[in-house]
Amino acid sequence: MRKLFRYILQYAILAAIGYFIYQTAFRQEAPPVHDRAAWTQRDGFVAVSYGGITIDENVHSLVSKTRLREHLKALAQAGYRTVTTADLVDFYEKKKPLPEKALYLLFEGGRKDSVLFSQPVLTSVGFNAALYLYGDRLTGWNRFFVRRSEIRKIADNPFWDIGALGFHSEVINQTPQGGYAYFLTERLAAAPGGTEETQAAFDLRVTEDYRLARQSIAEISRETPLGYLFMPSNTLGVSLPPALARPNEAALAENFPVAFTRVGESYNPRDADPRRLTRMQVGPDWTAERLLLEIEARQPKSRYLDFSQSVSQGLWQVTAGDLAASGDTLTMAAPAGTDGFARLRGTEGFENFLCQVKTTPPADGASTVYLRYRDAGSFVRIRTTPARVTVQEKNGSSLNTIFQYALPADRQGPVAFDLTVKGNRLLLSVDGTNASAYPIPLTVSTSRGSFALGVAEAEQGTPSPAAFADLTLTTFPPRWISAPAINDVPLGDARTLTAVVLPSDTLQADPVRDAAAFIIAAVNGVTVHLDLSGQDLAAVQETLHFVETAPAALVFAKLLRGFVLSLGAGQDPGQLAEAIGALHAKGYSVALRVDTAGQARLLEAASGLAADWLLFDTPPPADDTAMTALENRFDRNRMLFRAASTAGSTTVSYDVKR
C-alpha cells in the first residue's frame, strides 16, 4: 500500500510539473500588446503586488484565483495597462512615456502557484507581470518555489519578467525569544566564544549577495534581471542606520536599475528615485471595488477643496502622530520623542499650485506646512511658531533657512497663509500682507513634491496639537505670454502666469531699463525668456556674449531663465541642436517655437533636439491623435499651444492642451 501511495504521489508531482511547463512554455497564447508608439504619459505609474495565489477558496491567507481574476478584469475595464520592468527603466533613465494608466504588476516570493494559477488570468486580460524571487530557492529540496529547471521557461514567456528579492532568503541573528533580522539589515551576531561581524565583512557580504542575486537569475534565464525588491520594506532609505544602508545602496546601484524598497503606497511619480519605489500589497479579502478605491485614493489630484472628509477617506498617509478632522479643521498631535507628519496622497507631482490655510501652532512647539516633500532629505516647508514664520529648504543633509518673518507680539488667533508656488519661486502672504517684497527663491532640486502637514515636538513635556483650518489646494498649468515689452504684460493678474517671452533686441537698446523689467517680472514670480526665433548659431552666441557682458549682466544672470529658438523651413536641425546644447551648457532653459510646417520636421529631427519646452504657433488640434507621435517623443506637459488673441492685443498667450 505504501508503495502504491508513493507511486501515486510521484505521478501527481510529475503531472503538476508537466502542467506547469505546459502553462508557462508550450501553451501558445497571444502575448500582451504594448503599443509603445502610442504612449504619451510621463507622470508616473501604479505598482500593485500579490503574494501566493490559491485555487482553494477556503484558504483565507492567500488571494484566490477567482478573486485575482476579478481584480485584473476590473483593472483592465478601468483602463489600466501593464508595463514591463524594461519600460520602467526607460521611463526613469530615458524619459520615455508610459500608457495613460500604467500598471506594474508584481508577484512576490517566487512561488510556483503565483505563476501556475495567475497565467490563465493574465492571458485572459492581456496583462503581463513580474515574478520576484530569491536566488537560493532556485536549488534545494523545496519544490514549493520556482526552480532552476523552470526559470528559463518563465523568462521565455512574454507574460513574465523575473526580478530579484536577493540571494539568501534565510533570516539571521535568531534568538530564543523569536527575534531575527533579514540577511541584509544587520551585522552577524557573535557566535558563542566568537566576535560580531565587522563593518568591512558586512559590506562584503552585502555586495556579494546583490551580485549573486543578479547572477543566479541571469545565468539560467540568459536575461539580466532589471528589478529588485528589498526586504523588509520601509527600512532602506527610511529607518536602516547609515552604516548598514550605505553598502546596500551602493550594491543596489551597481546591479539593478530599479528597486522597490517601500510598501503601502501604489503611485510612483516621475521624480521618484527609481531605486526607492513603492508598491501596494493587495489584501486576500479585498474585493475588486476596494482595490480600485485604494488605488484611486493614492492617484495624483489637481484640486483639493473639501478636507472635512479627507481623514476618513484615507487621503492622508500619517507616518507619525495622530491626525483628526472636525469640520474644516484638521488637528495633528505629535508622538513622544518625534515630530508628527502626514503626507497628502496624490500630490507627488505638484509643481505649480495655490494654497490657502490657517494654522494655529502649539504654544510650546511649531506647526509645519510642507510644500514640496520628496523624502526626509528633500523638501520645502513653512514652520510656524507663535512668534515667527520660517521658510526652510532641505537638500541632502543640510537644512537651510531661506526666509524668516516675525509675527507681531500682540497678535492672536490662527496665522493665515496665502501662497503661490510656481517654478523655483514661492510667493508668500501672511495674514493678508506680502511677507517678502520679492518671491522667495527655491532650488531646482525641489521642483516637485508632495503636500504635507506636520507638528514639531515640544522641547519639554507633551506638546498640544497643531490646527490647520480652511485649507484649499489648486494646481495650475504653465502659462506663457509673448509680448513686445514688459509693459504689455498684465503683471497685475500674474499669479498663475509662469513665463514671459521678450524680444532679444530690446536688451541692446536700453539694458538698464530691461534689467528693471526683469526685476518687475521676478517680483511677480514670472520667469523671462528672450526670443531668438529664426536666428542662427552665430546670432545665438552673440546674444549670449552680450547678456554676459552688458551693464546689467549681474541682473540678467540672476533673472534670465532661458531663450526661445525656432524650427522653421530654413533652419538647419544640426545647427539648432548645437545652439540648444550651447544654451544648456550655460544653464539656460530652451523653448522651441514650432509652426505648422515645423511639426513634421520636428518629428524627423526629434532625437537631436533636446528642447525643454515646445511653443506651437497654432491652437491644439481638435483630434488628439494628431499629436500622438509628438507627445510620444516630447513631454506633453511641456507642450504649449497658442491661445486665441483678443482683438487689438499685442501679446500672445501659450497654454497646455486642455
XYZ file of C-alpha atoms in Angstrom:
658
model
C 0.000 0.000 0.000
C 2.804 2.398 0.884
C 4.477 1.603 -2.434
C 1.235 2.345 -4.296
C 0.828 5.598 -2.399
C 4.374 6.571 -3.249
C 3.755 5.901 -6.960
C 0.556 7.957 -6.885
C 2.384 10.842 -5.195
C 5.220 10.699 -7.721
C 2.793 10.724 -10.639
C 0.924 13.641 -9.084
C 4.163 15.612 -8.770
C 5.106 14.786 -12.363
C 1.659 15.810 -13.557
C 1.888 19.116 -11.689
C 5.327 19.790 -13.141
C 4.073 18.879 -16.606
C 1.093 21.194 -16.258
C 3.399 23.958 -15.005
C 5.690 23.561 -18.033
C 2.677 23.448 -20.353
C 1.253 26.618 -18.866
C 4.493 28.589 -18.973
C 6.257 27.298 -22.047
C 4.294 25.285 -24.575
C 0.816 26.709 -24.466
C 0.505 29.146 -27.353
C -1.285 32.324 -26.317
C -1.357 35.786 -27.847
C 1.275 37.821 -25.963
C 0.374 41.086 -24.201
C 0.104 44.056 -26.554
C 2.292 47.077 -25.817
C 1.650 49.847 -28.328
C 4.642 51.888 -27.183
C 4.482 54.252 -30.173
C 1.104 55.487 -28.851
C 2.213 56.036 -25.242
C 2.304 59.712 -24.208
C 2.100 59.810 -20.392
C 5.154 60.840 -18.344
C 3.661 61.475 -14.908
C 4.049 58.100 -13.198
C 2.682 54.595 -12.697
C 0.853 52.377 -10.219
C 2.535 49.290 -8.702
C 0.424 46.515 -7.175
C 1.764 43.272 -5.708
C 0.439 39.861 -4.732
C 1.880 37.023 -2.673
C 0.834 33.469 -3.474
C -2.342 32.518 -5.356
C -4.587 29.616 -4.361
C -7.412 27.708 -6.017
C -8.865 26.801 -2.621
C -11.476 29.395 -1.657
C -11.167 28.275 1.968
C -7.529 29.411 2.268
C -8.029 32.932 3.590
C -4.351 33.878 3.844
C -3.901 33.985 0.044
C -5.692 35.665 -2.828
C -7.779 33.096 -4.662
C -7.533 32.581 -8.402
C -11.178 33.647 -8.699
C -10.512 36.847 -6.753
C -7.387 37.568 -8.825
C -9.455 37.240 -11.989
C -11.983 39.722 -10.592
C -9.183 42.151 -9.675
C -7.380 42.090 -13.003
C -10.592 42.208 -15.020
C -11.706 45.290 -13.054
C -8.325 46.955 -13.575
C -8.477 46.291 -17.309
C -12.030 47.650 -17.538
C -10.927 50.768 -15.627
C -8.355 51.421 -18.346
C -5.159 50.185 -16.684
C -2.468 48.747 -18.947
C 0.522 46.799 -17.653
C 4.146 47.700 -18.338
C 7.346 45.689 -18.126
C 10.363 46.265 -15.915
C 12.266 47.436 -19.001
C 9.556 50.070 -19.530
C 10.188 51.379 -16.007
C 13.918 51.591 -16.690
C 13.272 53.545 -19.893
C 10.793 55.783 -18.069
C 13.356 56.879 -15.489
C 16.606 56.680 -17.446
C 15.495 57.753 -20.928
C 12.377 59.776 -20.018
C 10.279 57.591 -22.302
C 6.475 57.631 -21.908
C 4.117 55.043 -20.414
C 0.467 54.250 -21.203
C -2.209 56.517 -19.767
C -2.959 54.313 -16.744
C 0.304 52.456 -16.375
C 0.252 49.447 -14.039
C 3.240 47.416 -12.858
C 2.082 44.066 -11.517
C 4.311 42.095 -9.110
C 4.137 38.618 -7.599
C 6.455 38.346 -4.597
C 8.279 35.288 -3.290
C 8.860 33.166 -6.381
C 6.050 30.735 -5.538
C 5.001 28.280 -8.214
C 1.341 28.926 -7.533
C 1.880 32.564 -8.465
C 2.786 31.508 -11.986
C 0.599 28.427 -12.300
C -2.706 29.963 -11.241
C -2.203 33.518 -12.488
C -1.045 32.599 -16.006
C -4.537 31.935 -17.420
C -5.815 35.093 -15.737
C -3.029 37.201 -17.243
C -3.757 35.649 -20.628
C -7.474 36.411 -20.436
C -6.966 40.146 -19.720
C -3.767 40.655 -21.727
C -1.630 41.683 -18.744
C 1.993 40.913 -18.020
C 3.597 40.638 -14.573
C 6.946 40.376 -12.795
C 7.930 37.462 -10.565
C 10.359 38.388 -7.754
C 12.311 35.530 -6.190
C 15.293 34.580 -4.011
C 18.303 33.119 -5.806
C 18.980 30.382 -3.258
C 15.487 28.943 -3.688
C 16.212 28.018 -7.302
C 18.001 24.938 -5.973
C 17.363 22.684 -2.995
C 14.628 20.364 -1.871
C 11.675 22.758 -1.618
C 9.550 22.360 -4.733
C 7.091 24.938 -3.411
C 9.143 27.619 -5.209
C 10.160 28.061 -8.844
C 13.368 26.108 -9.530
C 16.275 26.218 -11.977
C 14.587 23.903 -14.471
C 11.565 26.215 -14.681
C 13.093 29.667 -14.557
C 14.160 29.708 -18.221
C 10.665 28.738 -19.344
C 9.204 31.620 -17.359
C 11.792 34.025 -18.767
C 10.838 32.970 -22.302
C 7.161 33.545 -21.550
C 6.114 37.019 -22.852
C 3.734 37.409 -19.913
C 6.540 37.408 -17.321
C 9.593 39.362 -16.165
C 11.857 37.993 -13.471
C 13.190 40.170 -10.658
C 15.316 39.554 -7.578
C 14.426 39.518 -3.889
C 18.063 38.942 -3.009
C 20.049 35.723 -2.966
C 19.945 34.467 0.626
C 16.396 34.005 1.862
C 17.202 32.828 5.377
C 16.946 35.144 8.350
C 19.864 35.794 10.693
C 20.534 36.576 14.347
C 17.698 34.413 15.615
C 17.135 34.437 19.359
C 15.346 32.040 21.731
C 12.705 34.720 22.191
C 11.838 34.613 18.479
C 13.810 37.630 17.361
C 15.539 37.685 13.993
C 16.819 40.001 11.248
C 16.778 39.915 7.455
C 20.009 38.952 5.744
C 20.999 42.443 4.578
C 19.865 44.525 7.547
C 22.201 43.563 10.422
C 25.754 42.538 11.101
C 26.005 38.899 12.114
C 25.827 38.489 15.860
C 28.722 36.873 17.692
C 28.555 33.102 17.964
C 29.383 31.590 21.376
C 33.019 32.383 22.000
C 33.251 34.434 18.780
C 33.074 38.087 17.760
C 30.460 40.138 15.981
C 30.812 40.611 12.227
C 32.915 43.652 11.375
C 31.629 46.511 9.255
C 34.049 45.596 6.473
C 32.839 41.981 6.476
C 29.214 43.156 6.431
C 29.930 45.390 3.437
C 31.495 42.470 1.541
C 28.613 40.128 2.436
C 26.052 42.658 1.207
C 27.940 43.309 -2.034
C 28.214 39.597 -2.726
C 24.524 38.939 -2.066
C 23.430 41.509 -4.655
C 25.901 40.081 -7.175
C 24.658 36.545 -6.580
C 21.025 37.665 -6.757
C 21.593 39.100 -10.230
C 23.920 36.355 -11.434
C 21.783 33.414 -10.264
C 18.881 34.597 -12.423
C 20.942 35.849 -15.376
C 22.911 32.617 -15.809
C 19.797 30.452 -16.001
C 17.379 32.724 -17.825
C 20.044 34.315 -20.058
C 18.411 37.655 -19.240
C 19.807 40.073 -16.664
C 17.123 40.956 -14.100
C 16.374 44.686 -14.001
C 14.234 44.903 -10.865
C 14.978 44.313 -7.187
C 12.650 44.115 -4.203
C 14.292 44.928 -0.855
C 13.148 43.144 2.283
C 11.985 44.179 4.757
C 10.139 47.053 3.148
C 10.202 50.602 4.514
C 13.670 50.208 6.029
C 16.250 51.048 3.337
C 16.221 54.814 2.953
C 13.853 55.126 5.917
C 14.985 53.573 9.200
C 18.041 51.476 8.334
C 21.108 53.039 10.021
C 23.509 54.771 7.591
C 26.335 52.282 8.189
C 24.027 49.465 7.086
C 22.248 51.421 4.365
C 25.335 52.670 2.507
C 26.647 49.268 1.310
C 23.115 48.236 0.345
C 22.576 51.392 -1.687
C 25.958 51.076 -3.396
C 25.459 47.422 -4.342
C 21.898 48.085 -5.456
C 23.056 50.900 -7.751
C 25.727 48.662 -9.232
C 23.443 45.727 -10.018
C 19.829 46.890 -10.544
C 18.409 49.992 -12.278
C 15.050 49.893 -10.441
C 14.111 48.693 -6.976
C 11.029 48.573 -4.772
C 12.056 49.353 -1.214
C 8.757 50.640 0.184
C 5.248 49.285 0.617
C 1.917 50.963 1.351
C 1.581 53.494 -1.443
C 0.821 52.461 -5.018
C 1.775 55.514 -7.084
C 5.318 56.272 -8.247
C 5.797 59.718 -9.819
C 8.282 60.728 -12.491
C 10.599 62.368 -9.969
C 10.822 59.363 -7.667
C 14.177 57.751 -7.017
C 13.997 54.641 -9.268
C 15.676 52.621 -6.504
C 13.189 53.737 -3.843
C 9.925 52.821 -5.496
C 6.776 51.769 -3.665
C 4.076 49.176 -4.268
C 0.744 48.374 -2.668
C 0.257 44.814 -1.428
C -3.246 43.509 -2.104
C -5.102 42.005 0.834
C -6.564 38.494 0.314
C -10.035 39.726 1.325
C -10.115 42.778 -0.961
C -12.938 42.999 -3.441
C -12.311 44.456 -6.886
C -14.166 47.601 -5.822
C -11.903 48.078 -2.825
C -8.775 47.563 -4.929
C -9.855 50.307 -7.334
C -10.743 52.638 -4.437
C -7.377 52.037 -2.732
C -5.553 52.870 -5.975
C -7.720 55.911 -6.703
C -7.137 57.352 -3.213
C -3.397 57.423 -3.989
C -3.654 58.811 -7.534
C -2.478 62.347 -8.422
C -5.012 65.087 -7.789
C -5.165 68.590 -9.227
C -7.559 70.160 -6.762
C -8.471 69.751 -3.085
C -11.345 71.809 -1.711
C -13.175 69.775 0.924
C -10.875 68.420 3.620
C -13.617 67.614 6.125
C -13.774 64.006 4.901
C -10.105 63.670 3.961
C -9.091 61.696 7.053
C -11.957 59.201 6.892
C -11.373 58.757 3.144
C -7.737 57.806 3.733
C -6.287 60.705 1.747
C -3.534 61.274 4.315
C -0.587 58.964 4.856
C 0.143 59.512 8.552
C 3.623 58.231 9.348
C 3.956 59.748 12.833
C 1.400 61.156 15.253
C -2.383 61.403 15.030
C -4.457 63.369 12.513
C -8.139 64.118 13.066
C -10.769 66.183 11.258
C -13.550 68.268 12.731
C -15.467 70.236 10.155
C -12.995 72.313 8.149
C -10.231 71.921 10.727
C -7.514 69.274 10.825
C -5.649 68.734 14.101
C -2.355 66.920 14.428
C -0.667 65.677 17.580
C 2.971 64.638 17.703
C 4.014 61.367 19.299
C 6.501 61.421 22.165
C 10.065 61.847 21.024
C 9.477 62.840 17.399
C 7.571 65.187 15.086
C 4.138 64.416 13.694
C 3.870 64.054 9.919
C 1.093 63.385 7.396
C 1.502 63.444 3.606
C -1.439 64.168 1.332
C -1.755 61.340 -1.160
C -1.954 62.263 -4.819
C 0.185 65.414 -4.554
C 3.542 63.844 -5.515
C 3.718 65.720 -8.818
C 2.682 69.145 -7.538
C 4.754 71.788 -9.341
C 2.698 74.991 -9.662
C -0.096 75.431 -7.134
C -2.069 77.837 -4.951
C -2.624 77.170 -1.266
C -4.640 78.871 1.434
C -4.522 77.642 5.023
C -4.899 78.967 8.554
C -2.673 77.303 11.109
C -2.649 77.513 14.875
C 0.721 76.322 16.185
C 1.022 74.760 19.635
C 2.143 77.196 22.290
C 5.279 75.189 23.000
C 6.018 73.771 19.552
C 5.528 74.508 15.864
C 3.135 73.673 13.053
C 4.613 72.848 9.667
C 3.303 73.023 6.106
C 5.408 71.074 3.599
C 5.108 72.420 0.063
C 7.330 70.054 -1.921
C 8.147 66.984 0.110
C 10.036 64.173 -1.677
C 11.658 62.472 1.306
C 13.385 63.323 4.582
C 16.312 64.749 2.609
C 14.421 66.923 0.123
C 11.611 69.342 0.906
C 10.421 72.940 1.260
C 8.462 73.767 4.375
C 6.911 76.680 6.280
C 7.435 76.312 10.007
C 5.219 78.437 12.259
C 5.623 79.180 15.939
C 3.617 81.743 17.941
C 6.444 84.234 17.297
C 7.823 83.531 13.837
C 7.257 82.124 10.346
C 10.301 80.388 8.868
C 10.713 79.038 5.332
C 13.205 76.194 5.188
C 14.602 74.075 2.379
C 16.454 70.796 2.683
C 18.660 69.143 0.088
C 20.594 66.158 1.396
C 21.830 66.600 4.939
C 21.682 70.405 5.017
C 18.568 72.193 6.323
C 18.696 75.850 5.238
C 16.546 78.716 6.462
C 15.839 80.833 3.372
C 13.324 83.316 4.821
C 12.016 84.488 8.191
C 9.043 86.639 9.113
C 8.433 87.877 12.661
C 4.830 87.838 13.846
C 3.520 90.762 15.922
C 3.916 90.124 19.637
C 0.282 91.015 20.361
C -1.348 89.030 17.559
C -3.917 86.352 18.392
C -5.683 83.576 16.530
C -4.509 81.432 13.641
C -1.849 82.513 11.161
C -3.367 82.827 7.671
C -1.203 81.862 4.699
C -1.985 82.603 1.077
C 0.815 81.318 -1.106
C 1.750 80.557 -4.684
C 4.398 78.037 -5.659
C 5.493 78.171 -9.284
C 8.739 77.085 -10.868
C 11.533 77.864 -8.441
C 9.706 80.699 -6.682
C 7.466 80.997 -3.601
C 5.116 83.970 -3.216
C 4.041 84.185 0.431
C 1.352 86.269 2.095
C 0.931 86.151 5.895
C -2.298 87.490 7.432
C -3.085 89.353 4.221
C 0.329 91.038 3.949
C 3.076 90.153 1.471
C 5.786 88.658 3.656
C 8.520 89.499 1.147
C 8.882 92.204 -1.471
C 10.318 89.589 -3.827
C 9.473 85.943 -4.467
C 11.421 83.578 -2.260
C 13.854 81.592 -4.481
C 13.828 77.795 -4.343
C 16.434 75.412 -5.694
C 15.811 73.389 -8.844
C 16.174 70.100 -6.938
C 12.934 70.809 -5.040
C 10.909 71.463 -8.210
C 8.231 68.871 -7.390
C 6.947 67.054 -4.361
C 4.045 66.234 -2.088
C 1.992 68.484 0.155
C 2.209 67.518 3.815
C 1.441 68.742 7.325
C 3.466 68.373 10.484
C 3.769 69.340 14.118
C 7.079 69.731 15.952
C 7.547 68.158 19.344
C 7.943 70.370 22.372
C 11.317 70.835 23.990
C 9.790 69.751 27.284
C 6.683 67.760 28.018
C 3.948 66.776 25.581
C 3.006 69.428 23.014
C -0.544 70.489 22.312
C -1.850 69.676 18.819
C -1.408 71.964 15.832
C -4.533 73.012 13.917
C -4.944 73.614 10.170
C -8.204 75.205 9.011
C -9.827 76.363 5.748
C -7.253 74.516 3.671
C -7.533 74.681 -0.125
C -5.131 73.435 -2.773
C -5.308 74.045 -6.510
C -2.700 73.258 -9.129
C -2.385 75.319 -12.299
C -0.630 74.532 -15.583
C 2.206 76.574 -17.085
C 1.084 79.712 -18.946
C 3.363 81.863 -21.081
C 2.892 85.266 -22.701
C 4.935 86.615 -25.616
C 4.989 90.422 -25.666
C 6.939 93.223 -27.384
C 7.762 94.773 -23.993
C 7.333 94.019 -20.319
C 4.831 96.890 -20.013
C 2.482 94.978 -22.320
C 2.318 92.020 -19.925
C -0.632 92.106 -17.475
C 1.519 91.555 -14.407
C -1.267 92.785 -12.166
C -3.000 89.475 -12.858
C 0.137 87.347 -12.952
C -0.449 84.921 -10.120
C -0.789 81.959 -12.476
C 1.455 83.381 -15.198
C 4.678 81.394 -15.241
C 6.820 82.908 -18.026
C 7.090 85.848 -20.397
C 8.901 85.951 -23.741
C 10.508 89.266 -24.737
C 12.327 90.253 -27.950
C 16.089 89.887 -27.581
C 16.921 93.142 -29.369
C 15.234 95.215 -26.670
C 18.173 94.464 -24.377
C 20.641 96.224 -26.631
C 18.524 99.359 -26.838
C 18.458 100.020 -23.096
C 19.978 97.247 -20.949
C 19.446 99.078 -17.660
C 15.764 99.631 -18.418
C 15.339 96.000 -19.358
C 17.114 94.884 -16.210
C 14.427 96.786 -14.319
C 11.801 94.958 -16.387
C 13.359 91.644 -15.394
C 13.085 92.659 -11.756
C 9.415 93.595 -12.211
C 8.721 90.173 -13.688
C 10.658 88.455 -10.899
C 8.657 90.308 -8.236
C 5.589 88.599 -9.677
C 7.280 85.209 -9.809
C 7.403 85.259 -13.623
C 10.477 83.944 -15.428
C 11.821 85.698 -18.524
C 12.872 84.123 -21.829
C 14.457 86.034 -24.708
C 13.140 85.365 -28.202
C 15.831 84.322 -30.694
C 13.401 82.755 -33.182
C 14.814 82.472 -36.679
C 18.365 83.345 -35.685
C 21.368 81.181 -36.495
C 24.032 79.783 -34.187
C 26.285 82.819 -34.590
C 23.467 85.160 -33.509
C 22.714 82.956 -30.511
C 26.352 83.056 -29.415
C 26.480 86.825 -29.941
C 23.405 87.309 -27.744
C 24.896 85.071 -25.076
C 28.053 87.167 -25.078
C 26.046 90.379 -24.751
C 23.985 89.011 -21.842
C 27.208 88.087 -20.037
C 28.927 91.458 -20.622
C 26.088 94.017 -20.630
C 25.992 96.773 -17.966
C 23.203 94.860 -16.216
C 24.834 91.446 -16.687
C 24.526 90.570 -12.997
C 20.755 91.048 -13.117
C 20.460 89.099 -16.352
C 22.496 86.233 -14.926
C 20.196 86.005 -11.904
C 16.811 86.558 -13.548
C 17.071 85.426 -17.171
C 15.670 81.894 -17.307
C 16.170 80.947 -20.940
C 15.784 81.541 -24.660
C 13.272 80.784 -27.409
C 14.571 79.307 -30.662
C 12.587 78.181 -33.706
C 12.411 75.326 -36.152
C 11.432 76.959 -39.421
C 11.642 75.852 -43.019
C 15.167 77.217 -43.431
C 16.552 76.104 -40.080
C 19.330 73.506 -40.055
C 18.405 70.915 -37.348
C 22.092 70.216 -36.745
C 22.891 73.863 -36.027
C 19.733 74.157 -33.956
C 20.784 71.168 -31.823
C 24.211 72.794 -31.387
C 22.599 76.057 -30.274
C 20.404 74.210 -27.761
C 23.476 72.471 -26.393
C 25.357 75.763 -26.059
C 22.484 77.334 -24.094
C 22.071 74.287 -21.853
C 25.801 74.377 -21.128
C 25.319 77.905 -19.752
C 22.454 76.764 -17.545
C 19.629 78.253 -19.615
C 16.283 76.677 -20.470
C 15.360 76.388 -24.159
C 11.899 76.678 -25.684
C 11.438 75.744 -29.325
C 8.851 77.658 -31.351
C 7.134 75.404 -33.900
C 4.830 76.430 -36.756
C 2.560 74.119 -38.741
C 5.248 73.185 -41.262
C 7.782 72.669 -38.492
C 5.824 69.883 -36.776
C 6.772 67.293 -39.378
C 10.409 68.429 -39.311
C 10.353 68.216 -35.538
C 9.469 64.528 -35.698
C 12.254 63.879 -38.162
C 14.846 65.647 -36.005
C 13.379 64.742 -32.599
C 16.291 62.658 -31.389
C 18.735 65.556 -31.567
C 16.555 68.440 -30.367
C 16.503 68.342 -26.562
C 14.316 71.410 -26.028
C 12.797 71.938 -22.571
C 9.589 73.438 -23.977
C 7.684 73.438 -27.251
C 5.686 76.559 -28.210
C 3.228 75.814 -31.006
C 2.075 78.826 -33.022
C -1.222 77.044 -33.606
C -4.117 76.095 -31.326
C -4.257 72.473 -30.161
C -5.708 70.167 -32.814
C -9.301 69.053 -32.431
C -8.207 65.462 -32.957
C -5.920 64.330 -30.120
C -4.450 61.560 -32.243
C -2.858 64.170 -34.497
C -0.348 64.953 -31.730
C 0.282 61.388 -30.556
C 3.593 60.999 -32.384
C 4.942 64.270 -30.950
C 3.675 63.528 -27.445
C 5.392 60.166 -27.664
C 8.721 61.931 -28.313
C 8.262 65.024 -26.126
C 6.772 65.680 -22.690
C 3.186 66.798 -23.300
C 3.283 68.767 -20.036
C 5.913 70.962 -21.693
C 3.988 71.476 -24.941
C 2.198 74.856 -25.047
C -0.254 75.961 -27.731
C -1.160 79.428 -28.938
C -4.396 80.692 -27.441
C -6.913 82.862 -29.260
C -5.870 86.526 -29.104
C -8.080 89.414 -28.085
C -8.679 91.971 -30.816
C -6.052 94.712 -30.643
C -3.873 92.831 -28.180
C -0.098 92.982 -28.639
C 0.511 89.831 -26.610
C 0.238 86.144 -27.448
C -0.609 83.528 -24.812
C 0.532 79.907 -24.779
C -1.209 77.249 -22.689
C -1.142 73.474 -22.294
C -3.712 71.412 -24.155
C -6.863 71.116 -22.061
